[in-house]
CSV table of C-alpha atoms in Angstrom, one decimal:
chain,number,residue,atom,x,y,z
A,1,UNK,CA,-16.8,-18.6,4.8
A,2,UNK,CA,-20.3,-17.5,5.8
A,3,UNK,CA,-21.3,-14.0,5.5
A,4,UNK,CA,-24.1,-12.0,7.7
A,5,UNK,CA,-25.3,-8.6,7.1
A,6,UNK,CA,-28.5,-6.2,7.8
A,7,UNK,CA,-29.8,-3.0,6.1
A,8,UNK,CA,-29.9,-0.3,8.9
A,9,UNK,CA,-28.0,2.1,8.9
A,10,UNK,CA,-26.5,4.3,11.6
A,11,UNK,CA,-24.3,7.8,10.4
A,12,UNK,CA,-22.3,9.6,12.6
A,13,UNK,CA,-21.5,13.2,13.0
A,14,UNK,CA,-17.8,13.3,11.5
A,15,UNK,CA,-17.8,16.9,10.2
A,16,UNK,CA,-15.9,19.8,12.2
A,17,UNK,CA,-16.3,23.3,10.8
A,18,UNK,CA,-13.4,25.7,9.9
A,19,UNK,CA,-12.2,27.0,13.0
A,20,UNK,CA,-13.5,24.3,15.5
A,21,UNK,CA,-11.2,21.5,16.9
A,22,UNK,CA,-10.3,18.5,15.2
A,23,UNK,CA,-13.2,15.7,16.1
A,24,UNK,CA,-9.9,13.3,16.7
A,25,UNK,CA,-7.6,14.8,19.6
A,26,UNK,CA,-5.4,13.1,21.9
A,27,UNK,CA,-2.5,13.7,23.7
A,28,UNK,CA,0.2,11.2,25.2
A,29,UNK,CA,2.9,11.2,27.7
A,30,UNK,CA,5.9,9.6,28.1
A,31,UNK,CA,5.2,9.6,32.1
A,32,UNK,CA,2.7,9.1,34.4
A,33,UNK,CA,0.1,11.4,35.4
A,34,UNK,CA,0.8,13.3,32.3
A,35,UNK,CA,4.8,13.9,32.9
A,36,UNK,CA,7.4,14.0,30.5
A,37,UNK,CA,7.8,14.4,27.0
A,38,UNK,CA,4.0,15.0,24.8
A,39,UNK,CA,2.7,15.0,21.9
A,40,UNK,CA,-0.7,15.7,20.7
A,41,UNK,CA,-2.1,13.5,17.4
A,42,UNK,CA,-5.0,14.1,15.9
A,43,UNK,CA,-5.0,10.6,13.8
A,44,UNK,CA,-3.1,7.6,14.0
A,45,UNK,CA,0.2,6.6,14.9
A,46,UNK,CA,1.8,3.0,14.1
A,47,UNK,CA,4.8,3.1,16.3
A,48,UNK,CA,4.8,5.9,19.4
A,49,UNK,CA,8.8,4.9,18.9
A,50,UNK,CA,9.5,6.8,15.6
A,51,UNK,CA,7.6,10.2,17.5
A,52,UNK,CA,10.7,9.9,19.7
A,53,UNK,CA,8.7,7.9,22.7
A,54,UNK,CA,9.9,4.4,24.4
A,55,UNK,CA,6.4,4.2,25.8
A,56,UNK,CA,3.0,5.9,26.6
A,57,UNK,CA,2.6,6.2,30.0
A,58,UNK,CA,-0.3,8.5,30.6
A,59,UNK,CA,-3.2,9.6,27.9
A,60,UNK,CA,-5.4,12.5,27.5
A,61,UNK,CA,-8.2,12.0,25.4
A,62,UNK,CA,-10.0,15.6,24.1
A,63,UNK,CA,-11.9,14.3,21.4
A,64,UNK,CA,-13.1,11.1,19.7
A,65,UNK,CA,-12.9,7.6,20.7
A,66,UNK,CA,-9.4,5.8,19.7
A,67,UNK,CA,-8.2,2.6,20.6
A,68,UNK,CA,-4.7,1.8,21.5
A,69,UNK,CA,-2.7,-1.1,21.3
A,70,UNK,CA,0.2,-2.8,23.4
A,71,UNK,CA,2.6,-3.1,20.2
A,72,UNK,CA,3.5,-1.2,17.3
A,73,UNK,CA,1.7,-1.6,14.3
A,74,UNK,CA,-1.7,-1.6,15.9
A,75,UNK,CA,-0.6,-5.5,17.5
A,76,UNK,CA,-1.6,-7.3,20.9
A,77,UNK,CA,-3.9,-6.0,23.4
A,78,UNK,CA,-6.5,-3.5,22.6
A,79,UNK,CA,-6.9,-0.5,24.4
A,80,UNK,CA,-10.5,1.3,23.8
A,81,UNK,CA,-10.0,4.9,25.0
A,82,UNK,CA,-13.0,7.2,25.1
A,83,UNK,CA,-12.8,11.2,26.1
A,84,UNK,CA,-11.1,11.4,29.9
A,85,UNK,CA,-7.6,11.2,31.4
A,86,UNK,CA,-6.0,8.4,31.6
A,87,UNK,CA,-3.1,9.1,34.4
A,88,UNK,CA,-1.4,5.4,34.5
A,89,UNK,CA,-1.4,1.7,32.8
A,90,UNK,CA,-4.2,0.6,34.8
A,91,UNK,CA,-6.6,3.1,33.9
A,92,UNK,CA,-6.8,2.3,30.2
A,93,UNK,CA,-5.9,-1.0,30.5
A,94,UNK,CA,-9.3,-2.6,32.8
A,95,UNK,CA,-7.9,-6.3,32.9
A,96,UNK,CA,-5.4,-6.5,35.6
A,97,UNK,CA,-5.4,-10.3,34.7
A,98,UNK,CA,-3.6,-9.0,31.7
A,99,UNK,CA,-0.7,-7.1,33.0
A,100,UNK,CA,0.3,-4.2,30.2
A,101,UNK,CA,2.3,-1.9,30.8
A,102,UNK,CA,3.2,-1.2,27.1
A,103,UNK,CA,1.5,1.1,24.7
A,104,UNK,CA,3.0,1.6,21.3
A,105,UNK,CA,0.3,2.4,18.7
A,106,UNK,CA,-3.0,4.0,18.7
A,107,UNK,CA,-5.7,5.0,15.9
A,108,UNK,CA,-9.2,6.9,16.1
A,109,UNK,CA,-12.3,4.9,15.6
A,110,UNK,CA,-14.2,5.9,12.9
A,111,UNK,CA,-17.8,5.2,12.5
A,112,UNK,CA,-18.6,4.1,9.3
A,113,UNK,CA,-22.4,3.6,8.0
A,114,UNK,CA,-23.5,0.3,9.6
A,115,UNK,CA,-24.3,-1.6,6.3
A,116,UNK,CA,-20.4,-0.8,5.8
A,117,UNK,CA,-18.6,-2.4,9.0
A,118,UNK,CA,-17.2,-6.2,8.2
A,119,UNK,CA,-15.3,-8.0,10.2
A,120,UNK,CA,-14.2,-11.9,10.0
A,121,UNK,CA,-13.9,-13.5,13.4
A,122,UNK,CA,-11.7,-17.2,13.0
A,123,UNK,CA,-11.5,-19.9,15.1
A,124,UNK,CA,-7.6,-20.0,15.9
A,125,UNK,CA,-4.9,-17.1,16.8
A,126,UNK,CA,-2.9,-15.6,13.6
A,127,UNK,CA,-5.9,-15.7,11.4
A,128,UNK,CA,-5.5,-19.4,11.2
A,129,UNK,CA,-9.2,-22.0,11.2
A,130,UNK,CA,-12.4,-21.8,10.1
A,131,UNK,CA,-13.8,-18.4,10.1
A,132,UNK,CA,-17.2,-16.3,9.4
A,133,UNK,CA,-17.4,-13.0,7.9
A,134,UNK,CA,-19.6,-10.6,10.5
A,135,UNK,CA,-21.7,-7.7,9.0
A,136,UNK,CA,-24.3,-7.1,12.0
A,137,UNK,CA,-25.2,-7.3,15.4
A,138,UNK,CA,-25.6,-10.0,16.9
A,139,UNK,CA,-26.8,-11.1,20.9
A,140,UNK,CA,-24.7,-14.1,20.9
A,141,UNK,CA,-22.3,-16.0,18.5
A,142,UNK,CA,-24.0,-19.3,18.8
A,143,UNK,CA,-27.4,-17.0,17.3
A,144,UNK,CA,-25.2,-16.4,14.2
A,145,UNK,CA,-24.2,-19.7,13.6
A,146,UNK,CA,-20.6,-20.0,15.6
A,147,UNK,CA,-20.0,-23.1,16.7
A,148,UNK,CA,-17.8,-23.1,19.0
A,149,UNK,CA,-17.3,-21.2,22.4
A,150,UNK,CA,-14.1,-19.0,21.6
A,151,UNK,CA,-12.7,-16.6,18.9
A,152,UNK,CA,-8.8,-16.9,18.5
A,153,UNK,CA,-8.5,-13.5,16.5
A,154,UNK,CA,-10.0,-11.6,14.5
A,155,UNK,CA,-9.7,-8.7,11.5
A,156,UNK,CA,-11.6,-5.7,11.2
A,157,UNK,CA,-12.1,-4.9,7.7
A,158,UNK,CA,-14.0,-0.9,8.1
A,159,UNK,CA,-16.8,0.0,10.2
A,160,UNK,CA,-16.4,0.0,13.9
């Protein structure tokens, strides 16, 4: 496993004073165009099912950036959802190659301090081939040494 990293450093503002809203706040709908049965979270959720939901059908983001995914357990397609409404599927979703019409988990996005963030990209889907450990920014994979033209998966460790 190679390993790449770089000594800049970016820090966010991640405070929120006594009295001001959470920086993470979103709520979701079990409908369209912000129908139905809500909820408001202001940090993650691993499975929208045990809140009481089949689905999330329409988002509104009020603060942060958060990502949500098409199964439970923060699995299959990712969903990167920055502050805005998001009335129906196709409005978070952006690939309608991709057809989802399933959103079951969600987290914020925190930004750590860019020495911090580590991810390891690998070759084949489920974690499975030859894989590099990434800690920086890079304009290409080829520039970092990846060989070949695809990523199958891969696993955030912290940073975003």
């Amino acid at each position: 496993m190679y390993r790449f990293s770089r000594s800049n450093m970016m820090y966010p503002m991640m405070h929120s004073g006594m009295g001001m809203a959470p920086f993470f706040k979103v709520t979701v709908f079990e409908q369209e165009h912000f129908q139905g049965k809500c909820q408001e979270f202001t940090s993650e959720c691993c499975n929208i099912q045990q809140c009481g939901f089949d689905n999330i059908r329409s988002i509104r983001v009020e603060s942060g950036a958060w990502v949500g995914y098409e199964h439970h357990d923060f699995q299959g397609q990712q969903f990167v959802l920055e502050r805005g409404e998001y009335p129906h599927w196709d409005s978070y979703c952006g690939n309608l190659a991709y057809h989802v019409e399933r959103f079951m988990s969600f987290r914020p996005i925190f930004c750590a301090a860019h020495q911090s963030s580590r991810m390891t990209i690998y070759e084949k889907e489920n974690f499975l081939g030859r894989c590099t450990e990434v800690c920086d920014d890079y304009p290409s994979l080829q520039a970092m040494g990846w060989c070949g033209m695809e990523v199958g998966s891969m696993h955030v460790q912290c940073g975003a």
